[in-house]
PDB file of C-alpha atoms in Angstrom:
ATOM      1  CA  MET A 193      20.092  26.620  -3.873  1.00  0.00           C
ATOM      2  CA  ASP A 194      19.287  24.590  -6.311  1.00  0.00           C
ATOM      3  CA  PHE A 195      16.846  20.979  -5.831  1.00  0.00           C
ATOM      4  CA  THR A 196      15.874  20.569  -9.661  1.00  0.00           C
ATOM      5  CA  ASP A 197      17.308  17.256  -9.565  1.00  0.00           C
ATOM      6  CA  GLN A 198      15.436  16.160  -6.700  1.00  0.00           C
ATOM      7  CA  LEU A 199      12.074  17.773  -6.781  1.00  0.00           C
ATOM      8  CA  GLY A 200      12.817  15.752 -10.774  1.00  0.00           C
ATOM      9  CA  ARG A 201      13.026  12.880  -8.803  1.00  0.00           C
ATOM     10  CA  LEU A 202      10.176  13.153  -6.679  1.00  0.00           C
ATOM     11  CA  ALA A 203       8.275  13.513  -9.908  1.00  0.00           C
ATOM     12  CA  ARG A 204       9.759  10.665 -11.325  1.00  0.00           C
ATOM     13  CA  ALA A 205       7.777   8.429  -8.143  1.00  0.00           C
ATOM     14  CA  HIS A 206       4.892  10.021  -9.023  1.00  0.00           C
ATOM     15  CA  GLN A 207       4.825   8.368 -12.606  1.00  0.00           C
ATOM     16  CA  LEU A 208       5.362   5.144 -11.446  1.00  0.00           C
ATOM     17  CA  GLY A 209       2.925   5.379  -8.966  1.00  0.00           C
ATOM     18  CA  ALA A 210       0.988   6.781 -11.344  1.00  0.00           C
ATOM     19  CA  ASP A 211       1.460   3.514 -14.002  1.00  0.00           C
ATOM     20  CA  LEU A 212       1.451   0.677 -11.244  1.00  0.00           C
ATOM     21  CA  SER A 213      -2.767   2.075 -10.662  1.00  0.00           C
ATOM     22  CA  ALA A 214      -3.248   2.535 -14.390  1.00  0.00           C
ATOM     23  CA  ASN A 215      -2.110  -1.037 -14.498  1.00  0.00           C
ATOM     24  CA  VAL A 216      -4.055  -2.317 -11.265  1.00  0.00           C
ATOM     25  CA  GLN A 217      -7.171  -0.458 -13.305  1.00  0.00           C
ATOM     26  CA  ALA A 218      -7.137  -1.988 -16.424  1.00  0.00           C
ATOM     27  CA  TRP A 219      -6.752  -5.187 -14.963  1.00  0.00           C
ATOM     28  CA  GLY A 220     -10.385  -5.052 -13.450  1.00  0.00           C
ATOM     29  CA  ASP A 221     -11.661  -3.637 -15.903  1.00  0.00           C
ATOM     30  CA  SER A 222     -10.780  -6.388 -18.194  1.00  0.00           C
ATOM     31  CA  ARG A 223     -13.045  -8.394 -16.197  1.00  0.00           C
ATOM     32  CA  SER A 224     -10.857 -11.521 -15.882  1.00  0.00           C
ATOM     33  CA  CYS A 225     -12.550 -12.356 -12.760  1.00  0.00           C
ATOM     34  CA  ASP A 226     -16.457 -13.192 -12.580  1.00  0.00           C
ATOM     35  CA  ALA A 227     -18.552 -15.210  -9.946  1.00  0.00           C
ATOM     36  CA  GLN A 228     -20.835 -18.477 -10.085  1.00  0.00           C
ATOM     37  CA  ALA A 229     -23.917 -19.666  -7.848  1.00  0.00           C
ATOM     38  CA  VAL A 230     -22.669 -23.436  -7.457  1.00  0.00           C
ATOM     39  CA  ILE A 231     -25.509 -25.792  -5.400  1.00  0.00           C
ATOM     40  CA  ALA A 232     -24.675 -28.230  -3.879  1.00  0.00           C
ATOM     41  CA  PRO A 233     -25.069 -32.270  -4.314  1.00  0.00           C
ATOM     42  CA  ASP A 234     -27.623 -32.482  -1.938  1.00  0.00           C
ATOM     43  CA  ARG A 235     -29.567 -28.936  -3.185  1.00  0.00           C
ATOM     44  CA  LEU A 236     -29.475 -27.691   0.856  1.00  0.00           C
ATOM     45  CA  SER A 237     -26.967 -24.875  -0.046  1.00  0.00           C
ATOM     46  CA  TRP A 238     -24.752 -23.145  -2.619  1.00  0.00           C
ATOM     47  CA  GLU A 239     -22.095 -20.752  -2.563  1.00  0.00           C
ATOM     48  CA  LEU A 240     -20.897 -17.850  -4.800  1.00  0.00           C
ATOM     49  CA  ARG A 241     -17.635 -19.144  -6.110  1.00  0.00           C
ATOM     50  CA  LEU A 242     -15.169 -16.387  -7.978  1.00  0.00           C
ATOM     51  CA  ARG A 243     -13.708 -17.017 -11.435  1.00  0.00           C
ATOM     52  CA  VAL A 244     -10.619 -15.497 -12.245  1.00  0.00           C
ATOM     53  CA  ALA A 245      -9.563 -16.393 -16.261  1.00  0.00           C
ATOM     54  CA  GLN A 246      -6.816 -14.263 -16.062  1.00  0.00           C
ATOM     55  CA  PRO A 247      -4.779 -13.747 -12.935  1.00  0.00           C
ATOM     56  CA  PRO A 248      -3.537 -10.415 -11.969  1.00  0.00           C
ATOM     57  CA  PRO A 249       0.136 -10.184 -11.987  1.00  0.00           C
ATOM     58  CA  LEU A 250       1.420  -9.647  -8.443  1.00  0.00           C
ATOM     59  CA  ALA A 251       5.003  -9.882  -9.012  1.00  0.00           C
ATOM     60  CA  GLU A 252       5.135  -7.599 -11.663  1.00  0.00           C
ATOM     61  CA  TRP A 253       2.715  -4.995  -9.618  1.00  0.00           C
ATOM     62  CA  GLY A 254       4.651  -6.104  -6.798  1.00  0.00           C
ATOM     63  CA  PHE A 255       7.972  -4.737  -8.259  1.00  0.00           C
ATOM     64  CA  ARG A 256       6.531  -1.542 -10.034  1.00  0.00           C
ATOM     65  CA  PHE A 257       5.610  -0.606  -6.540  1.00  0.00           C
ATOM     66  CA  GLY A 258       9.144  -0.865  -4.792  1.00  0.00           C
ATOM     67  CA  GLU A 259      10.789   0.479  -7.656  1.00  0.00           C
ATOM     68  CA  ALA A 260       8.562   3.962  -6.384  1.00  0.00           C
ATOM     69  CA  ILE A 261       9.097   2.937  -3.068  1.00  0.00           C
ATOM     70  CA  ASN A 262      12.802   3.592  -4.002  1.00  0.00           C
ATOM     71  CA  HIS A 263      12.165   6.082  -5.637  1.00  0.00           C
ATOM     72  CA  LEU A 264      10.915   8.425  -2.780  1.00  0.00           C
ATOM     73  CA  ARG A 265      13.926   7.641  -0.335  1.00  0.00           C
ATOM     74  CA  SER A 266      16.858   8.460  -2.390  1.00  0.00           C
ATOM     75  CA  THR A 267      14.182  11.206  -3.180  1.00  0.00           C
ATOM     76  CA  LEU A 268      14.576  12.680   0.245  1.00  0.00           C
ATOM     77  CA  ASP A 269      18.412  11.247   0.655  1.00  0.00           C
ATOM     78  CA  ASN A 270      19.798  13.253  -2.594  1.00  0.00           C
ATOM     79  CA  LEU A 271      17.864  15.734  -0.928  1.00  0.00           C
ATOM     80  CA  VAL A 272      19.894  15.735   1.880  1.00  0.00           C
ATOM     81  CA  VAL A 273      23.036  16.055  -0.036  1.00  0.00           C
ATOM     82  CA  ALA A 274      22.461  18.331  -1.988  1.00  0.00           C
ATOM     83  CA  ILE A 275      21.843  20.406   1.089  1.00  0.00           C
ATOM     84  CA  ALA A 276      25.947  19.439   1.850  1.00  0.00           C
ATOM     85  CA  ARG A 277      27.597  19.704  -1.348  1.00  0.00           C
ATOM     86  CA  GLN A 278      26.280  23.685  -1.982  1.00  0.00           C
ATOM     87  CA  SER A 279      26.834  23.796   1.453  1.00  0.00           C
ATOM     88  CA  GLY A 280      30.936  23.475   0.900  1.00  0.00           C
ATOM     89  CA  VAL A 281      31.225  20.160   1.629  1.00  0.00           C
ATOM     90  CA  GLU A 282      33.400  18.204  -1.087  1.00  0.00           C
ATOM     91  CA  ASP A 283      34.587  15.579   1.636  1.00  0.00           C
ATOM     92  CA  PRO A 284      33.258  12.405  -0.391  1.00  0.00           C
ATOM     93  CA  VAL A 285      33.526   9.995   2.706  1.00  0.00           C
ATOM     94  CA  ARG A 286      31.665  12.111   4.190  1.00  0.00           C
ATOM     95  CA  LEU A 287      28.729  12.219   0.607  1.00  0.00           C
ATOM     96  CA  ARG A 288      28.310   8.396   1.457  1.00  0.00           C
ATOM     97  CA  ALA A 289      27.875   8.923   5.279  1.00  0.00           C
ATOM     98  CA  LEU A 290      25.099  11.171   4.065  1.00  0.00           C
ATOM     99  CA  MET A 291      20.953  10.157   3.858  1.00  0.00           C
ATOM    100  CA  PHE A 292      18.178  11.232   5.871  1.00  0.00           C
ATOM    101  CA  PRO A 293      17.736  10.129   9.437  1.00  0.00           C
ATOM    102  CA  ILE A 294      14.092   8.417   9.464  1.00  0.00           C
ATOM    103  CA  CYS A 295      14.506   8.235  13.635  1.00  0.00           C
ATOM    104  CA  ASP A 296      11.695   6.527  15.526  1.00  0.00           C
ATOM    105  CA  ALA A 297      13.560   7.467  18.999  1.00  0.00           C
ATOM    106  CA  PRO A 298      15.966   9.837  20.703  1.00  0.00           C
ATOM    107  CA  LYS A 299      18.403   7.607  20.790  1.00  0.00           C
ATOM    108  CA  ASP A 300      18.471   6.601  17.172  1.00  0.00           C
ATOM    109  CA  TRP A 301      18.685  10.642  16.171  1.00  0.00           C
ATOM    110  CA  LYS A 302      21.413  11.291  18.835  1.00  0.00           C
ATOM    111  CA  SER A 303      23.480   8.230  16.914  1.00  0.00           C
ATOM    112  CA  ARG A 304      23.198  10.320  13.384  1.00  0.00           C
ATOM    113  CA  GLN A 305      24.805  13.534  14.514  1.00  0.00           C
ATOM    114  CA  LYS A 306      28.720  12.827  13.861  1.00  0.00           C
ATOM    115  CA  ALA A 307      26.823  12.159   9.765  1.00  0.00           C
ATOM    116  CA  LEU A 308      24.675  14.655  10.551  1.00  0.00           C
ATOM    117  CA  SER A 309      27.180  17.487  11.135  1.00  0.00           C
ATOM    118  CA  CYS A 310      28.348  18.864   8.472  1.00  0.00           C
ATOM    119  CA  LEU A 311      25.069  20.291   7.208  1.00  0.00           C
ATOM    120  CA  PRO A 312      23.873  23.628   8.364  1.00  0.00           C
ATOM    121  CA  GLU A 313      22.793  24.182  11.307  1.00  0.00           C
ATOM    122  CA  TRP A 314      19.018  25.471   9.560  1.00  0.00           C
ATOM    123  CA  CYS A 315      19.053  21.600   8.490  1.00  0.00           C
ATOM    124  CA  ARG A 316      19.538  19.373  11.559  1.00  0.00           C
ATOM    125  CA  ASP A 317      16.390  21.330  12.776  1.00  0.00           C
ATOM    126  CA  ALA A 318      14.300  21.087   9.799  1.00  0.00           C
ATOM    127  CA  LEU A 319      15.556  17.111  10.290  1.00  0.00           C
ATOM    128  CA  GLU A 320      14.333  16.856  13.836  1.00  0.00           C
ATOM    129  CA  GLN A 321      11.179  18.350  13.437  1.00  0.00           C
ATOM    130  CA  LEU A 322      10.338  16.232  10.941  1.00  0.00           C
ATOM    131  CA  GLN A 323      11.613  12.787  12.581  1.00  0.00           C
ATOM    132  CA  PRO A 324       8.524  10.326  12.982  1.00  0.00           C
ATOM    133  CA  LEU A 325       9.884  10.427  17.577  1.00  0.00           C
ATOM    134  CA  GLN A 326       7.795  13.251  17.025  1.00  0.00           C
ATOM    135  CA  ARG A 327       4.530  12.122  16.246  1.00  0.00           C
ATOM    136  CA  PRO A 328       3.828  10.897  19.758  1.00  0.00           C
ATOM    137  CA  ALA A 329       3.929  14.194  21.240  1.00  0.00           C
ATOM    138  CA  GLN A 330       1.791  15.444  18.176  1.00  0.00           C
ATOM    139  CA  GLY A 331      -0.795  13.510  19.724  1.00  0.00           C
ATOM    140  CA  GLY A 332      -0.125  10.498  17.153  1.00  0.00           C
ATOM    141  CA  SER A 333       1.102   7.190  16.337  1.00  0.00           C
ATOM    142  CA  LEU A 334       4.824   6.253  15.635  1.00  0.00           C
ATOM    143  CA  GLU A 335       2.659   2.948  13.765  1.00  0.00           C
ATOM    144  CA  GLU A 336       1.081   5.421  11.672  1.00  0.00           C
ATOM    145  CA  ASP A 337       3.850   8.150  10.564  1.00  0.00           C
ATOM    146  CA  LEU A 338       3.999   7.531   7.031  1.00  0.00           C
ATOM    147  CA  LEU A 339       8.433   8.210   7.027  1.00  0.00           C
ATOM    148  CA  SER A 340       8.817   5.131   9.635  1.00  0.00           C
ATOM    149  CA  ILE A 341       6.356   3.315   6.893  1.00  0.00           C
ATOM    150  CA  LEU A 342       8.702   4.932   4.107  1.00  0.00           C
ATOM    151  CA  ARG A 343      11.740   3.443   5.442  1.00  0.00           C
ATOM    152  CA  ASP A 344      10.241  -0.293   6.398  1.00  0.00           C
ATOM    153  CA  LEU A 345       8.453  -0.104   2.923  1.00  0.00           C
ATOM    154  CA  ASP A 346      12.149   0.378   1.061  1.00  0.00           C
ATOM    155  CA  ASN A 347      13.937  -1.832   4.032  1.00  0.00           C
ATOM    156  CA  THR A 348      12.240  -4.907   2.963  1.00  0.00           C
ATOM    157  CA  THR A 349      12.134  -4.077  -1.156  1.00  0.00           C
ATOM    158  CA  LYS A 350      16.256  -4.109  -0.374  1.00  0.00           C
ATOM    159  CA  HIS A 351      16.230  -7.880   0.744  1.00  0.00           C
ATOM    160  CA  HIS A 352      13.354  -8.702  -1.526  1.00  0.00           C
ATOM    161  CA  LEU A 353      13.989  -8.608  -4.444  1.00  0.00           C
ATOM    162  CA  GLN A 354       9.968  -7.676  -4.970  1.00  0.00           C
ATOM    163  CA  VAL A 355       7.248  -6.744  -2.903  1.00  0.00           C
ATOM    164  CA  LYS A 356       4.693  -9.271  -3.413  1.00  0.00           C
ATOM    165  CA  PRO A 357       1.231  -7.735  -2.400  1.00  0.00           C
ATOM    166  CA  GLY A 358      -1.701 -10.332  -2.491  1.00  0.00           C
ATOM    167  CA  LEU A 359      -5.706  -9.615  -3.776  1.00  0.00           C
ATOM    168  CA  ALA A 360      -7.781  -9.405  -1.014  1.00  0.00           C
ATOM    169  CA  PRO A 361     -12.335  -9.477  -0.894  1.00  0.00           C
ATOM    170  CA  GLN A 362     -13.051  -5.901   0.038  1.00  0.00           C
ATOM    171  CA  SER A 363     -16.723  -5.709  -0.567  1.00  0.00           C
ATOM    172  CA  ILE A 364     -19.540  -8.351  -1.749  1.00  0.00           C
ATOM    173  CA  HIS A 365     -22.847  -6.888  -2.522  1.00  0.00           C
ATOM    174  CA  HIS A 366     -25.809  -9.761  -3.676  1.00  0.00           C
ATOM    175  CA  ALA A 367     -29.351 -10.267  -4.891  1.00  0.00           C
ATOM    176  CA  PRO A 368     -30.164 -13.304  -4.823  1.00  0.00           C
ATOM    177  CA  ALA A 369     -33.794 -15.614  -6.591  1.00  0.00           C
ATOM    178  CA  ILE A 370     -33.870 -18.829  -4.592  1.00  0.00           C
ATOM    179  CA  GLU A 371     -36.083 -21.182  -6.202  1.00  0.00           C
ATOM    180  CA  PHE A 372     -37.332 -24.127  -3.641  1.00  0.00           C
ATOM    181  CA  GLU A 373     -39.109 -27.258  -4.707  1.00  0.00           C
ATOM    182  CA  THR A 374     -41.563 -27.018  -2.593  1.00  0.00           C
ATOM    183  CA  GLU A 375     -43.079 -23.936  -1.160  1.00  0.00           C
ATOM    184  CA  GLU A 376     -42.110 -25.969   2.312  1.00  0.00           C
ATOM    185  CA  GLY A 377     -38.822 -25.698   2.200  1.00  0.00           C
ATOM    186  CA  ALA A 378     -38.908 -21.654   1.244  1.00  0.00           C
ATOM    187  CA  ALA A 379     -40.575 -20.985   4.156  1.00  0.00           C
ATOM    188  CA  ALA A 380     -38.144 -23.644   6.904  1.00  0.00           C
ATOM    189  CA  SER A 381     -35.491 -21.678   5.005  1.00  0.00           C
ATOM    190  CA  VAL A 382     -36.424 -18.249   6.259  1.00  0.00           C
ATOM    191  CA  PRO A 383     -34.416 -16.240   7.757  1.00  0.00           C
ATOM    192  CA  PRO A 384     -31.801 -16.615   5.443  1.00  0.00           C
ATOM    193  CA  ASP A 385     -28.099 -18.364   6.651  1.00  0.00           C
ATOM    194  CA  THR A 386     -25.391 -16.425   4.775  1.00  0.00           C
ATOM    195  CA  GLU A 387     -21.504 -16.877   5.707  1.00  0.00           C
ATOM    196  CA  ILE A 388     -19.309 -14.438   4.131  1.00  0.00           C
ATOM    197  CA  VAL A 389     -16.113 -16.424   3.431  1.00  0.00           C
ATOM    198  CA  VAL A 390     -12.771 -14.785   3.784  1.00  0.00           C
ATOM    199  CA  ALA A 391     -11.059 -16.548   1.062  1.00  0.00           C
ATOM    200  CA  PRO A 392      -8.427 -15.611  -0.718  1.00  0.00           C
ATOM    201  CA  PHE A 393      -7.636 -14.147  -4.193  1.00  0.00           C
ATOM    202  CA  GLU A 394      -7.792 -17.632  -7.031  1.00  0.00           C
ATOM    203  CA  ASP A 395      -9.640 -18.888  -9.167  1.00  0.00           C
ATOM    204  CA  ASN A 396     -12.619 -21.087  -6.853  1.00  0.00           C
ATOM    205  CA  ALA A 397     -12.194 -19.606  -3.951  1.00  0.00           C
ATOM    206  CA  VAL A 398     -16.077 -19.230  -1.521  1.00  0.00           C
ATOM    207  CA  LEU A 399     -16.753 -15.965  -1.257  1.00  0.00           C
ATOM    208  CA  LEU A 400     -20.227 -16.405   0.275  1.00  0.00           C
ATOM    209  CA  ARG A 401     -22.303 -19.824   1.416  1.00  0.00           C
ATOM    210  CA  HIS A 402     -25.619 -19.669   1.938  1.00  0.00           C
ATOM    211  CA  ARG A 403     -27.458 -22.530   3.878  1.00  0.00           C
ATOM    212  CA  THR A 404     -31.424 -23.043   3.321  1.00  0.00           C
ATOM    213  CA  LYS A 405     -33.672 -25.993   4.685  1.00  0.00           C
ATOM    214  CA  GLY A 406     -35.237 -26.803   1.883  1.00  0.00           C
ATOM    215  CA  ARG A 407     -33.989 -28.041  -1.816  1.00  0.00           C
ATOM    216  CA  ILE A 408     -32.997 -25.516  -4.147  1.00  0.00           C
ATOM    217  CA  LYS A 409     -34.710 -25.751  -7.668  1.00  0.00           C
ATOM    218  CA  SER A 410     -32.560 -22.729  -8.427  1.00  0.00           C
ATOM    219  CA  VAL A 411     -30.442 -19.502  -7.536  1.00  0.00           C
ATOM    220  CA  ARG A 412     -30.569 -16.881  -9.895  1.00  0.00           C
ATOM    221  CA  GLY A 413     -29.363 -13.242  -8.686  1.00  0.00           C
ATOM    222  CA  HIS A 414     -26.938 -10.227  -9.506  1.00  0.00           C
ATOM    223  CA  TYR A 415     -23.882  -9.875  -7.677  1.00  0.00           C
ATOM    224  CA  SER A 416     -20.720  -6.809  -7.575  1.00  0.00           C
ATOM    225  CA  PHE A 417     -17.386  -7.566  -5.197  1.00  0.00           C
ATOM    226  CA  THR A 418     -14.566  -4.899  -5.255  1.00  0.00           C
ATOM    227  CA  ALA A 419     -11.457  -6.307  -4.176  1.00  0.00           C
ATOM    228  CA  GLN A 420      -8.059  -4.607  -2.556  1.00  0.00           C
ATOM    229  CA  VAL A 421      -4.648  -5.091  -4.265  1.00  0.00           C
ATOM    230  CA  GLN A 422      -2.510  -4.580  -0.929  1.00  0.00           C
ATOM    231  CA  VAL A 423       1.223  -4.839   0.763  1.00  0.00           C
ATOM    232  CA  VAL A 424       1.759  -6.344   3.943  1.00  0.00           C
ATOM    233  CA  LEU A 425       4.008  -4.619   6.445  1.00  0.00           C
ATOM    234  CA  ALA A 426       5.983  -6.136   9.294  1.00  0.00           C
ATOM    235  CA  GLY A 427       4.189  -6.938  12.386  1.00  0.00           C
ATOM    236  CA  GLY A 428       1.415  -7.675   9.451  1.00  0.00           C
ATOM    237  CA  ARG A 429      -0.542  -4.150   8.708  1.00  0.00           C
ATOM    238  CA  THR A 430      -1.874  -4.082   5.455  1.00  0.00           C
ATOM    239  CA  PHE A 431      -2.268  -1.950   3.816  1.00  0.00           C
ATOM    240  CA  GLY A 432      -4.031  -0.874  -0.381  1.00  0.00           C
ATOM    241  CA  VAL A 433      -0.658  -0.364  -2.425  1.00  0.00           C
ATOM    242  CA  THR A 434      -2.256   2.564  -4.888  1.00  0.00           C
ATOM    243  CA  GLU A 435      -3.781   4.183  -1.835  1.00  0.00           C
ATOM    244  CA  LEU A 436      -0.565   3.791   0.470  1.00  0.00           C
ATOM    245  CA  LEU A 437       2.193   5.140  -2.630  1.00  0.00           C
ATOM    246  CA  ALA A 438      -0.322   7.873  -2.733  1.00  0.00           C
ATOM    247  CA  ALA A 439       0.075   9.443   0.862  1.00  0.00           C
ATOM    248  CA  LEU A 440       3.426   7.996   0.805  1.00  0.00           C
ATOM    249  CA  TRP A 441       4.370  10.022  -2.494  1.00  0.00           C
ATOM    250  CA  GLU A 442       1.791  13.761  -0.833  1.00  0.00           C
ATOM    251  CA  TYR A 443       4.097  13.029   2.639  1.00  0.00           C
ATOM    252  CA  THR A 444       7.113  13.130   0.743  1.00  0.00           C
ATOM    253  CA  HIS A 445       6.067  16.543  -0.561  1.00  0.00           C
ATOM    254  CA  LEU A 446       4.871  17.782   1.786  1.00  0.00           C
ATOM    255  CA  VAL A 447       8.746  16.919   3.987  1.00  0.00           C
ATOM    256  CA  MET A 448      10.811  18.163   0.206  1.00  0.00           C
ATOM    257  CA  SER A 449       8.952  21.044   0.904  1.00  0.00           C
ATOM    258  CA  VAL A 450      10.242  22.211   4.143  1.00  0.00           C
ATOM    259  CA  VAL A 451      13.180  21.496   4.077  1.00  0.00           C
ATOM    260  CA  ILE A 452      13.172  23.463   0.662  1.00  0.00           C
ATOM    261  CA  GLY A 453      11.377  26.600   2.338  1.00  0.00           C
ATOM    262  CA  ARG A 454      13.631  26.442   5.498  1.00  0.00           C
ATOM    263  CA  ALA A 455      16.472  26.808   2.610  1.00  0.00           C
ATOM    264  CA  GLN A 456      15.536  29.360   0.852  1.00  0.00           C
ATOM    265  CA  GLU A 457      14.214  31.708   4.209  1.00  0.00           C
ATOM    266  CA  SER A 458      18.137  30.530   4.639  1.00  0.00           C
ATOM    267  CA  ALA A 459      19.744  32.151   1.820  1.00  0.00           C
TER     268      ALA A 459
END
């Protein structure tokens, strides 16, 4: 059997993911965001505030992410249709009804049997072994099954023109040098009272707040922070967009390798 077209689709999905990753990295390297220490009017606290000169193009990234997801899902569907065609199925109605099944429960798998009946037995067996419903028996959970995640994401991008990811701060490292107006104020402010704030990634958002017992004269220091472009799944689960795309591509490649390997064995 010839799967040149399907492997080409998979390569296209990989390129879309690589382009998105490069785009996100380029924005991160452009120094489009910074941070600034701001002393409160009463000089008894200071905040590290985010400064965003060039907002990240989240809508564009979401569109690219959705396009890559659609390519991965359609690659699997196209694989099943190709097997049917190369096995002699010509009925357009049966071919249109075919798709790569992704089932979380035995009843879902059973409901797909009529549509899958035109496929060779070796293919149906391979598809069944790859189903998310097998995950619990293997010591995993449905929530972490990548085929289920791919299906859910593909359904989301079909109902919404684009996935709109968020940008969430992941870590902050700051080594401040605080000068107090008096030595007594400095002594009273030990140990430091510092709060890390979970804030949206937007201009003037507070990343860190430091309260003191003495009046602050000045704040200097070095800082660094990392942020992650995230996509939110149903139930509030979040994933890093580029990391998730890489994992989904690897798993889709693995699934295709299993099915293609069975096809070659049966030839």
